[in-house]
Structures are given as C-alpha cells and as structure tokens.
Amino acid sequence: MNLIDKTVLTVACSAFIPLCSVAQRPVLKYNRDGAFKIVQFTDLHFKKNVAASNAALECIHTILDKESPDLVIFTGDLIYAPPADEALLAVLDPVISRKIPYAVTWGNHDDEQGMNRSDLQKIVESQPYNCGFTAEGVTGKSNFVLRVESSRSDKIENILYCFDSNAYASDPNVKGYDWIKADQIAWYRSQNAYFKDLNGDKPIPALAFYHIPVPEFSIAAKDESAKLLGYRMERSCPPNLNSGLFTAMFQGGDVMGHFVGHDHDNDYAVYWKGVLLAYGRFSGGKTEYYNLPVTNGARVIQLQEGKRDFKTYIRQTDGKVMHEINYPGDFKKK
C-alpha cells in the first residue's frame, strides 16, 4: 500500500461528463510494485448500539489490518436501523481512521432508516478519503466512475464503474426488486466511449460494483457448463426484469467482472461469457440472516498494472483465505 498516493487529493470527479470540478477526492494509483488491491464489504446491516453489530465492525477492522487495501468499496446495505447518520459514520470510521480511500454504493435497505439516499450520499461525500461523487442527472445516488492510475504517471490503467442498483420495483405489474435503469445504462455507454477514445480506441480494463445482482448471476449459476466456485446456498434475488446492463458491458468490451452483494448466503463467483460474476462475502453480524457454514468476511480483488487480469478471493474474519480465482487464467482451456 502506497500511503503517499492515498493522501494526495485532486479536484476531479466522475459525473455524466467524465470530469468535473465539484469536490476533492483521493487519487487512486498502483503502488510501486505494480499492484492495486480492493476490499469489498457488503451487507453489514449495522445497528448502532446493538451487540450483534459488533461482528460487523470487527470484520472491517480485521480485514483491513490483514489486507491493507488501496481502496475499499461498500456494496450496499451498510446500515439497518436509525439513527442512520450515526450508524453510517460508525461503519465508515475504521476506513477513514486508516486513511484508506473508499466508495459506497447503496443497497435496498440503506434509505429505510430515517434518511433518504440523497442525504446519506451527502454524508459520504462530506467525509475525507471518499472517492465516490454521484453523477448528476442519472437515476440513483451512487453512480460514479473511479479511475486507477499508473504507478509511474497519470495514465488510466483501470476503470471502476459503481452503480446505484435502486431498491424495489415501482411498477404494479412487476414484483420484487428494482432494476438498473435505461439512463444509467446510457450513462455507462457514454463513459465507456469516452475512456475508449482516450485509450486509442481500445477499452480500458474495468470492473463493476453494485448491490442487487443482475439476472445473469442466476442464469449463469443454473448453467451446467458454467464454472462456479464458492458457496451458493440460496437462489439469486435479481430483478424480475432484465434491463440489459450485462449486455451493454459485454458489448462495451471493458468490464472483466461484476461484484455484488444482496444475497447473504451466496459468495460464489461464476464465469459467464468471458466475464466473472462474483458475490462478496457477507460482512455483517446476526442482525440479518446468515447461514453460511463459515465466518463473515470480505471479497478481495487484486489488479496488476498493465494486465487485463485480476486475482480475487474471500478473506474471512478468522484469517482464512477461500475460493481463490485467477481471472481469466483459471477459465482458459489447457
């Protein structure tokens, strides 16, 4: 971890126009060894002053100490009871106190605790080391692009797309969870085209992070020819409509992997159409359901400078590493 890189601030953020000067954020850069590590925490379901939530904070502290990441991404359902502002700050504190850059994408429960998404996002954007400044004019409050720069220059090596996957379907003809909207997908396409143009008409290797899985997570897991690693102990709970995010990213040619949460008893990763679809490990305590026969933890993603690949694994709170995957090498025919 390059601490100097972490504390340098720049006036830049990713909105509908890829660059704008509305707030400060850390510069994300590969370290001198050409590595960049992301830790994904998901579904903490934190309740302030509730003993069961101590496990969530213990998970965050333990994983950060073991992994020393360059970036933390929270993929939704951070908080599960009011006061929402105090609970949110309690979750962010272990990251902020270590001066680690971080970003937050919202889940379907975060805005049920007495504060709406807009107000929660304002809290996040007011805190030091936050990287995620929401794109204006796009559905949701946690749509943004993070850029990971070269260790030697300001060349963009990787793009991290973060989405607000919304909450519940509002159309009376559709039950269940909401879907990523058409304008969000159009926003992705504009970002993809912009960065591709910057890179000599070549896609920049990218990852995507959001809370509710797209339908392809379920489709792939049911396909007997798909390679799957990890626990699948409940059915995926995607929206009942497929709005086309996976297809747009497949066509865009840049996204190597999608990383989600939402389904607490899943932490599997499945290879689908050349793309890795991966759940994070449930990071919370017994404030919500959790039936995996192992401890809580987090997903870790390790990028390598100049390469279109990555390594990912589950780091448990007890220190064990599980389900290690090298993308795409582990899926290529020998």
PDB file of N, CA and C in Angstrom, residues 98-182:
ATOM      1  N   ARG A  98      -7.963   4.939   9.085  1.00  0.00           N
ATOM      2  CA  ARG A  98      -6.749   4.371   8.494  1.00  0.00           C
ATOM      3  C   ARG A  98      -6.325   5.128   7.244  1.00  0.00           C
ATOM      4  N   LYS A  99      -7.069   6.161   6.871  1.00  0.00           N
ATOM      5  CA  LYS A  99      -6.768   6.991   5.707  1.00  0.00           C
ATOM      6  C   LYS A  99      -6.774   6.185   4.406  1.00  0.00           C
ATOM      7  N   ILE A 100      -7.746   5.286   4.310  1.00  0.00           N
ATOM      8  CA  ILE A 100      -7.889   4.451   3.119  1.00  0.00           C
ATOM      9  C   ILE A 100      -8.983   5.033   2.223  1.00  0.00           C
ATOM     10  N   PRO A 101      -8.718   5.260   0.960  1.00  0.00           N
ATOM     11  CA  PRO A 101      -9.779   5.705   0.051  1.00  0.00           C
ATOM     12  C   PRO A 101     -10.915   4.681  -0.003  1.00  0.00           C
ATOM     13  N   TYR A 102     -12.144   5.168  -0.150  1.00  0.00           N
ATOM     14  CA  TYR A 102     -13.288   4.268  -0.155  1.00  0.00           C
ATOM     15  C   TYR A 102     -14.400   4.858  -1.008  1.00  0.00           C
ATOM     16  N   ALA A 103     -15.382   4.002  -1.320  1.00  0.00           N
ATOM     17  CA  ALA A 103     -16.576   4.432  -2.037  1.00  0.00           C
ATOM     18  C   ALA A 103     -17.745   3.596  -1.557  1.00  0.00           C
ATOM     19  N   VAL A 104     -18.951   4.142  -1.701  1.00  0.00           N
ATOM     20  CA  VAL A 104     -20.168   3.491  -1.220  1.00  0.00           C
ATOM     21  C   VAL A 104     -21.181   3.406  -2.359  1.00  0.00           C
ATOM     22  N   THR A 105     -21.734   2.216  -2.591  1.00  0.00           N
ATOM     23  CA  THR A 105     -22.913   2.066  -3.440  1.00  0.00           C
ATOM     24  C   THR A 105     -24.067   1.628  -2.539  1.00  0.00           C
ATOM     25  N   TRP A 106     -25.252   2.164  -2.770  1.00  0.00           N
ATOM     26  CA  TRP A 106     -26.367   1.936  -1.855  1.00  0.00           C
ATOM     27  C   TRP A 106     -27.122   0.655  -2.164  1.00  0.00           C
ATOM     28  N   GLY A 107     -27.662   0.048  -1.089  1.00  0.00           N
ATOM     29  CA  GLY A 107     -28.495  -1.135  -1.218  1.00  0.00           C
ATOM     30  C   GLY A 107     -29.957  -0.790  -1.040  1.00  0.00           C
ATOM     31  N   ASN A 108     -30.794  -1.801  -0.935  1.00  0.00           N
ATOM     32  CA  ASN A 108     -32.234  -1.561  -0.839  1.00  0.00           C
ATOM     33  C   ASN A 108     -32.699  -1.238   0.578  1.00  0.00           C
ATOM     34  N   HIS A 109     -31.837  -1.415   1.580  1.00  0.00           N
ATOM     35  CA  HIS A 109     -32.241  -1.132   2.957  1.00  0.00           C
ATOM     36  C   HIS A 109     -31.653   0.162   3.532  1.00  0.00           C
ATOM     37  N   ASP A 110     -30.644   0.724   2.904  1.00  0.00           N
ATOM     38  CA  ASP A 110     -29.947   1.868   3.500  1.00  0.00           C
ATOM     39  C   ASP A 110     -30.858   3.060   3.746  1.00  0.00           C
ATOM     40  N   ASP A 111     -31.778   3.318   2.823  1.00  0.00           N
ATOM     41  CA  ASP A 111     -32.629   4.502   2.958  1.00  0.00           C
ATOM     42  C   ASP A 111     -33.955   4.198   3.658  1.00  0.00           C
ATOM     43  N   GLU A 112     -34.005   3.106   4.414  1.00  0.00           N
ATOM     44  CA  GLU A 112     -35.189   2.772   5.195  1.00  0.00           C
ATOM     45  C   GLU A 112     -35.021   3.118   6.687  1.00  0.00           C
ATOM     46  N   GLN A 113     -33.918   3.812   7.007  1.00  0.00           N
ATOM     47  CA  GLN A 113     -33.570   4.033   8.414  1.00  0.00           C
ATOM     48  C   GLN A 113     -33.730   5.499   8.839  1.00  0.00           C
ATOM     49  N   GLY A 114     -34.639   6.215   8.171  1.00  0.00           N
ATOM     50  CA  GLY A 114     -34.948   7.584   8.558  1.00  0.00           C
ATOM     51  C   GLY A 114     -34.262   8.654   7.741  1.00  0.00           C
ATOM     52  N   MET A 115     -33.413   8.265   6.791  1.00  0.00           N
ATOM     53  CA  MET A 115     -32.761   9.230   5.888  1.00  0.00           C
ATOM     54  C   MET A 115     -32.833   8.704   4.470  1.00  0.00           C
ATOM     55  N   ASN A 116     -33.081   9.620   3.519  1.00  0.00           N
ATOM     56  CA  ASN A 116     -33.159   9.184   2.130  1.00  0.00           C
ATOM     57  C   ASN A 116     -31.766   9.050   1.524  1.00  0.00           C
ATOM     58  N   ARG A 117     -31.707   8.506   0.315  1.00  0.00           N
ATOM     59  CA  ARG A 117     -30.430   8.267  -0.359  1.00  0.00           C
ATOM     60  C   ARG A 117     -29.647   9.564  -0.562  1.00  0.00           C
ATOM     61  N   SER A 118     -30.350  10.617  -0.922  1.00  0.00           N
ATOM     62  CA  SER A 118     -29.688  11.892  -1.184  1.00  0.00           C
ATOM     63  C   SER A 118     -28.948  12.384   0.061  1.00  0.00           C
ATOM     64  N   ASP A 119     -29.608  12.330   1.218  1.00  0.00           N
ATOM     65  CA  ASP A 119     -28.983  12.800   2.453  1.00  0.00           C
ATOM     66  C   ASP A 119     -27.846  11.878   2.886  1.00  0.00           C
ATOM     67  N   LEU A 120     -28.016  10.583   2.693  1.00  0.00           N
ATOM     68  CA  LEU A 120     -26.934   9.648   3.014  1.00  0.00           C
ATOM     69  C   LEU A 120     -25.722   9.907   2.128  1.00  0.00           C
ATOM     70  N   GLN A 121     -25.985  10.159   0.840  1.00  0.00           N
ATOM     71  CA  GLN A 121     -24.879  10.420  -0.081  1.00  0.00           C
ATOM     72  C   GLN A 121     -24.141  11.697   0.300  1.00  0.00           C
ATOM     73  N   LYS A 122     -24.874  12.696   0.763  1.00  0.00           N
ATOM     74  CA  LYS A 122     -24.225  13.947   1.194  1.00  0.00           C
ATOM     75  C   LYS A 122     -23.281  13.704   2.370  1.00  0.00           C
ATOM     76  N   ILE A 123     -23.683  12.830   3.282  1.00  0.00           N
ATOM     77  CA  ILE A 123     -22.804  12.498   4.407  1.00  0.00           C
ATOM     78  C   ILE A 123     -21.521  11.852   3.895  1.00  0.00           C
ATOM     79  N   VAL A 124     -21.673  10.877   3.010  1.00  0.00           N
ATOM     80  CA  VAL A 124     -20.495  10.191   2.470  1.00  0.00           C
ATOM     81  C   VAL A 124     -19.580  11.175   1.754  1.00  0.00           C
ATOM     82  N   GLU A 125     -20.154  12.038   0.932  1.00  0.00           N
ATOM     83  CA  GLU A 125     -19.344  12.968   0.151  1.00  0.00           C
ATOM     84  C   GLU A 125     -18.692  14.042   1.013  1.00  0.00           C
ATOM     85  N   SER A 126     -19.173  14.223   2.234  1.00  0.00           N
ATOM     86  CA  SER A 126     -18.562  15.213   3.130  1.00  0.00           C
ATOM     87  C   SER A 126     -17.381  14.662   3.909  1.00  0.00           C
ATOM     88  N   GLN A 127     -17.154  13.356   3.826  1.00  0.00           N
ATOM     89  CA  GLN A 127     -16.116  12.726   4.635  1.00  0.00           C
ATOM     90  C   GLN A 127     -14.785  12.632   3.887  1.00  0.00           C
ATOM     91  N   PRO A 128     -13.668  12.682   4.620  1.00  0.00           N
ATOM     92  CA  PRO A 128     -12.369  12.532   3.966  1.00  0.00           C
ATOM     93  C   PRO A 128     -12.185  11.125   3.414  1.00  0.00           C
ATOM     94  N   TYR A 129     -11.388  11.042   2.341  1.00  0.00           N
ATOM     95  CA  TYR A 129     -10.994   9.792   1.685  1.00  0.00           C
ATOM     96  C   TYR A 129     -12.114   9.152   0.865  1.00  0.00           C
ATOM     97  N   ASN A 130     -13.287   9.796   0.784  1.00  0.00           N
ATOM     98  CA  ASN A 130     -14.320   9.302  -0.103  1.00  0.00           C
ATOM     99  C   ASN A 130     -13.936   9.559  -1.551  1.00  0.00           C
ATOM    100  N   CYS A 131     -14.171   8.560  -2.409  1.00  0.00           N
ATOM    101  CA  CYS A 131     -13.875   8.687  -3.842  1.00  0.00           C
ATOM    102  C   CYS A 131     -15.131   8.812  -4.698  1.00  0.00           C
ATOM    103  N   GLY A 132     -16.291   8.460  -4.137  1.00  0.00           N
ATOM    104  CA  GLY A 132     -17.487   8.328  -4.952  1.00  0.00           C
ATOM    105  C   GLY A 132     -18.400   9.536  -4.900  1.00  0.00           C
ATOM    106  N   PHE A 133     -18.363  10.357  -5.944  1.00  0.00           N
ATOM    107  CA  PHE A 133     -19.222  11.530  -6.066  1.00  0.00           C
ATOM    108  C   PHE A 133     -20.252  11.263  -7.161  1.00  0.00           C
ATOM    109  N   THR A 134     -21.519  11.287  -6.795  1.00  0.00           N
ATOM    110  CA  THR A 134     -22.553  10.780  -7.678  1.00  0.00           C
ATOM    111  C   THR A 134     -22.708  11.597  -8.961  1.00  0.00           C
ATOM    112  N   ALA A 135     -23.026  10.906 -10.029  1.00  0.00           N
ATOM    113  CA  ALA A 135     -23.276  11.556 -11.313  1.00  0.00           C
ATOM    114  C   ALA A 135     -24.641  12.226 -11.285  1.00  0.00           C
ATOM    115  N   GLU A 136     -24.682  13.502 -11.587  1.00  0.00           N
ATOM    116  CA  GLU A 136     -25.943  14.239 -11.608  1.00  0.00           C
ATOM    117  C   GLU A 136     -26.742  13.882 -12.860  1.00  0.00           C
ATOM    118  N   GLY A 137     -28.059  13.910 -12.731  1.00  0.00           N
ATOM    119  CA  GLY A 137     -28.918  13.663 -13.878  1.00  0.00           C
ATOM    120  C   GLY A 137     -29.083  12.208 -14.246  1.00  0.00           C
ATOM    121  N   VAL A 138     -28.666  11.316 -13.356  1.00  0.00           N
ATOM    122  CA  VAL A 138     -28.786   9.878 -13.598  1.00  0.00           C
ATOM    123  C   VAL A 138     -29.577   9.277 -12.446  1.00  0.00           C
ATOM    124  N   THR A 139     -30.447   8.314 -12.722  1.00  0.00           N
ATOM    125  CA  THR A 139     -31.233   7.680 -11.678  1.00  0.00           C
ATOM    126  C   THR A 139     -30.340   7.106 -10.587  1.00  0.00           C
ATOM    127  N   GLY A 140     -30.699   7.393  -9.327  1.00  0.00           N
ATOM    128  CA  GLY A 140     -29.924   6.870  -8.214  1.00  0.00           C
ATOM    129  C   GLY A 140     -28.934   7.880  -7.668  1.00  0.00           C
ATOM    130  N   LYS A 141     -28.286   7.516  -6.557  1.00  0.00           N
ATOM    131  CA  LYS A 141     -27.377   8.434  -5.877  1.00  0.00           C
ATOM    132  C   LYS A 141     -25.964   7.898  -5.707  1.00  0.00           C
ATOM    133  N   SER A 142     -25.683   6.730  -6.261  1.00  0.00           N
ATOM    134  CA  SER A 142     -24.300   6.220  -6.146  1.00  0.00           C
ATOM    135  C   SER A 142     -23.822   5.664  -7.473  1.00  0.00           C
ATOM    136  N   ASN A 143     -23.947   6.491  -8.515  1.00  0.00           N
ATOM    137  CA  ASN A 143     -23.400   6.175  -9.832  1.00  0.00           C
ATOM    138  C   ASN A 143     -22.154   7.029 -10.032  1.00  0.00           C
ATOM    139  N   PHE A 144     -21.030   6.396 -10.202  1.00  0.00           N
ATOM    140  CA  PHE A 144     -19.795   7.148 -10.415  1.00  0.00           C
ATOM    141  C   PHE A 144     -18.724   6.242 -11.001  1.00  0.00           C
ATOM    142  N   VAL A 145     -17.688   6.864 -11.511  1.00  0.00           N
ATOM    143  CA  VAL A 145     -16.560   6.153 -12.104  1.00  0.00           C
ATOM    144  C   VAL A 145     -15.301   6.479 -11.309  1.00  0.00           C
ATOM    145  N   LEU A 146     -14.565   5.457 -10.946  1.00  0.00           N
ATOM    146  CA  LEU A 146     -13.259   5.640 -10.299  1.00  0.00           C
ATOM    147  C   LEU A 146     -12.173   5.237 -11.285  1.00  0.00           C
ATOM    148  N   ARG A 147     -11.132   6.030 -11.318  1.00  0.00           N
ATOM    149  CA  ARG A 147     -10.017   5.767 -12.235  1.00  0.00           C
ATOM    150  C   ARG A 147      -8.794   5.337 -11.426  1.00  0.00           C
ATOM    151  N   VAL A 148      -8.146   4.269 -11.842  1.00  0.00           N
ATOM    152  CA  VAL A 148      -6.917   3.814 -11.200  1.00  0.00           C
ATOM    153  C   VAL A 148      -5.764   4.124 -12.140  1.00  0.00           C
ATOM    154  N   GLU A 149      -4.846   4.952 -11.656  1.00  0.00           N
ATOM    155  CA  GLU A 149      -3.754   5.427 -12.500  1.00  0.00           C
ATOM    156  C   GLU A 149      -2.496   4.573 -12.358  1.00  0.00           C
ATOM    157  N   SER A 150      -1.636   4.694 -13.350  1.00  0.00           N
ATOM    158  CA  SER A 150      -0.341   4.014 -13.357  1.00  0.00           C
ATOM    159  C   SER A 150       0.496   4.438 -12.159  1.00  0.00           C
ATOM    160  N   SER A 151       1.390   3.568 -11.740  1.00  0.00           N
ATOM    161  CA  SER A 151       2.323   3.899 -10.654  1.00  0.00           C
ATOM    162  C   SER A 151       3.340   4.942 -11.092  1.00  0.00           C
ATOM    163  N   ARG A 152       3.516   5.114 -12.409  1.00  0.00           N
ATOM    164  CA  ARG A 152       4.573   5.973 -12.932  1.00  0.00           C
ATOM    165  C   ARG A 152       4.075   7.268 -13.565  1.00  0.00           C
ATOM    166  N   SER A 153       2.758   7.366 -13.787  1.00  0.00           N
ATOM    167  CA  SER A 153       2.224   8.544 -14.474  1.00  0.00           C
ATOM    168  C   SER A 153       0.739   8.666 -14.145  1.00  0.00           C
ATOM    169  N   ASP A 154       0.071   9.605 -14.843  1.00  0.00           N
ATOM    170  CA  ASP A 154      -1.371   9.739 -14.648  1.00  0.00           C
ATOM    171  C   ASP A 154      -2.170   8.961 -15.696  1.00  0.00           C
ATOM    172  N   LYS A 155      -1.515   8.042 -16.385  1.00  0.00           N
ATOM    173  CA  LYS A 155      -2.209   7.186 -17.355  1.00  0.00           C
ATOM    174  C   LYS A 155      -3.250   6.338 -16.626  1.00  0.00           C
ATOM    175  N   ILE A 156      -4.456   6.260 -17.190  1.00  0.00           N
ATOM    176  CA  ILE A 156      -5.529   5.474 -16.585  1.00  0.00           C
ATOM    177  C   ILE A 156      -5.325   4.005 -16.937  1.00  0.00           C
ATOM    178  N   GLU A 157      -5.121   3.178 -15.915  1.00  0.00           N
ATOM    179  CA  GLU A 157      -4.906   1.751 -16.110  1.00  0.00           C
ATOM    180  C   GLU A 157      -6.204   0.951 -15.996  1.00  0.00           C
ATOM    181  N   ASN A 158      -7.080   1.396 -15.121  1.00  0.00           N
ATOM    182  CA  ASN A 158      -8.335   0.672 -14.897  1.00  0.00           C
ATOM    183  C   ASN A 158      -9.477   1.640 -14.605  1.00  0.00           C
ATOM    184  N   ILE A 159     -10.678   1.201 -14.920  1.00  0.00           N
ATOM    185  CA  ILE A 159     -11.898   1.933 -14.621  1.00  0.00           C
ATOM    186  C   ILE A 159     -12.745   1.078 -13.683  1.00  0.00           C
ATOM    187  N   LEU A 160     -13.292   1.688 -12.642  1.00  0.00           N
ATOM    188  CA  LEU A 160     -14.199   1.014 -11.724  1.00  0.00           C
ATOM    189  C   LEU A 160     -15.556   1.706 -11.820  1.00  0.00           C
ATOM    190  N   TYR A 161     -16.537   1.020 -12.398  1.00  0.00           N
ATOM    191  CA  TYR A 161     -17.888   1.561 -12.524  1.00  0.00           C
ATOM    192  C   TYR A 161     -18.702   1.179 -11.292  1.00  0.00           C
ATOM    193  N   CYS A 162     -19.302   2.152 -10.644  1.00  0.00           N
ATOM    194  CA  CYS A 162     -20.151   1.903  -9.487  1.00  0.00           C
ATOM    195  C   CYS A 162     -21.566   2.388  -9.779  1.00  0.00           C
ATOM    196  N   PHE A 163     -22.562   1.565  -9.410  1.00  0.00           N
ATOM    197  CA  PHE A 163     -23.949   1.854  -9.747  1.00  0.00           C
ATOM    198  C   PHE A 163     -24.828   1.813  -8.506  1.00  0.00           C
ATOM    199  N   ASP A 164     -25.852   2.634  -8.528  1.00  0.00           N
ATOM    200  CA  ASP A 164     -26.962   2.503  -7.596  1.00  0.00           C
ATOM    201  C   ASP A 164     -27.941   1.523  -8.235  1.00  0.00           C
ATOM    202  N   SER A 165     -28.088   0.338  -7.632  1.00  0.00           N
ATOM    203  CA  SER A 165     -28.995  -0.668  -8.207  1.00  0.00           C
ATOM    204  C   SER A 165     -30.431  -0.466  -7.751  1.00  0.00           C
ATOM    205  N   ASN A 166     -30.704   0.679  -7.097  1.00  0.00           N
ATOM    206  CA  ASN A 166     -32.047   1.069  -6.688  1.00  0.00           C
ATOM    207  C   ASN A 166     -32.588   0.104  -5.624  1.00  0.00           C
ATOM    208  N   ALA A 167     -33.894  -0.015  -5.471  1.00  0.00           N
ATOM    209  CA  ALA A 167     -34.418  -0.788  -4.340  1.00  0.00           C
ATOM    210  C   ALA A 167     -35.531  -1.743  -4.773  1.00  0.00           C
ATOM    211  N   TYR A 168     -36.771  -1.239  -4.857  1.00  0.00           N
ATOM    212  CA  TYR A 168     -37.915  -2.103  -5.140  1.00  0.00           C
ATOM    213  C   TYR A 168     -38.653  -1.607  -6.381  1.00  0.00           C
ATOM    214  N   ALA A 169     -39.173  -2.557  -7.144  1.00  0.00           N
ATOM    215  CA  ALA A 169     -39.907  -2.207  -8.358  1.00  0.00           C
ATOM    216  C   ALA A 169     -41.135  -1.363  -8.015  1.00  0.00           C
ATOM    217  N   SER A 170     -41.307  -0.275  -8.743  1.00  0.00           N
ATOM    218  CA  SER A 170     -42.443   0.620  -8.501  1.00  0.00           C
ATOM    219  C   SER A 170     -43.605   0.365  -9.449  1.00  0.00           C
ATOM    220  N   ASP A 171     -43.380  -0.415 -10.491  1.00  0.00           N
ATOM    221  CA  ASP A 171     -44.441  -0.733 -11.442  1.00  0.00           C
ATOM    222  C   ASP A 171     -45.332  -1.829 -10.852  1.00  0.00           C
ATOM    223  N   PRO A 172     -46.650  -1.628 -10.786  1.00  0.00           N
ATOM    224  CA  PRO A 172     -47.537  -2.629 -10.179  1.00  0.00           C
ATOM    225  C   PRO A 172     -47.563  -3.960 -10.922  1.00  0.00           C
ATOM    226  N   ASN A 173     -47.069  -3.968 -12.159  1.00  0.00           N
ATOM    227  CA  ASN A 173     -47.037  -5.201 -12.930  1.00  0.00           C
ATOM    228  C   ASN A 173     -45.782  -6.037 -12.680  1.00  0.00           C
ATOM    229  N   VAL A 174     -44.852  -5.477 -11.905  1.00  0.00           N
ATOM    230  CA  VAL A 174     -43.596  -6.177 -11.641  1.00  0.00           C
ATOM    231  C   VAL A 174     -43.363  -6.226 -10.135  1.00  0.00           C
ATOM    232  N   LYS A 175     -43.257  -7.413  -9.595  1.00  0.00           N
ATOM    233  CA  LYS A 175     -42.985  -7.569  -8.182  1.00  0.00           C
ATOM    234  C   LYS A 175     -41.482  -7.704  -7.940  1.00  0.00           C
ATOM    235  N   GLY A 176     -41.081  -7.492  -6.698  1.00  0.00           N
ATOM    236  CA  GLY A 176     -39.692  -7.734  -6.333  1.00  0.00           C
ATOM    237  C   GLY A 176     -38.813  -6.506  -6.424  1.00  0.00           C
ATOM    238  N   TYR A 177     -37.562  -6.731  -6.779  1.00  0.00           N
ATOM    239  CA  TYR A 177     -36.555  -5.678  -6.730  1.00  0.00           C
ATOM    240  C   TYR A 177     -36.522  -4.856  -8.011  1.00  0.00           C
ATOM    241  N   ASP A 178     -36.030  -3.645  -7.853  1.00  0.00           N
ATOM    242  CA  ASP A 178     -35.903  -2.727  -8.980  1.00  0.00           C
ATOM    243  C   ASP A 178     -34.718  -3.133  -9.842  1.00  0.00           C
ATOM    244  N   TRP A 179     -34.581  -2.469 -10.971  1.00  0.00           N
ATOM    245  CA  TRP A 179     -33.522  -2.773 -11.912  1.00  0.00           C
ATOM    246  C   TRP A 179     -32.742  -1.509 -12.221  1.00  0.00           C
ATOM    247  N   ILE A 180     -31.544  -1.682 -12.724  1.00  0.00           N
ATOM    248  CA  ILE A 180     -30.729  -0.551 -13.177  1.00  0.00           C
ATOM    249  C   ILE A 180     -31.386   0.017 -14.431  1.00  0.00           C
ATOM    250  N   LYS A 181     -31.614   1.328 -14.418  1.00  0.00           N
ATOM    251  CA  LYS A 181     -32.477   1.973 -15.399  1.00  0.00           C
ATOM    252  C   LYS A 181     -31.763   2.255 -16.722  1.00  0.00           C
ATOM    253  N   ALA A 182     -32.591   2.570 -17.731  1.00  0.00           N
ATOM    254  CA  ALA A 182     -32.071   2.827 -19.073  1.00  0.00           C
ATOM    255  C   ALA A 182     -31.100   4.001 -19.084  1.00  0.00           C
TER     256      ALA A 182
END
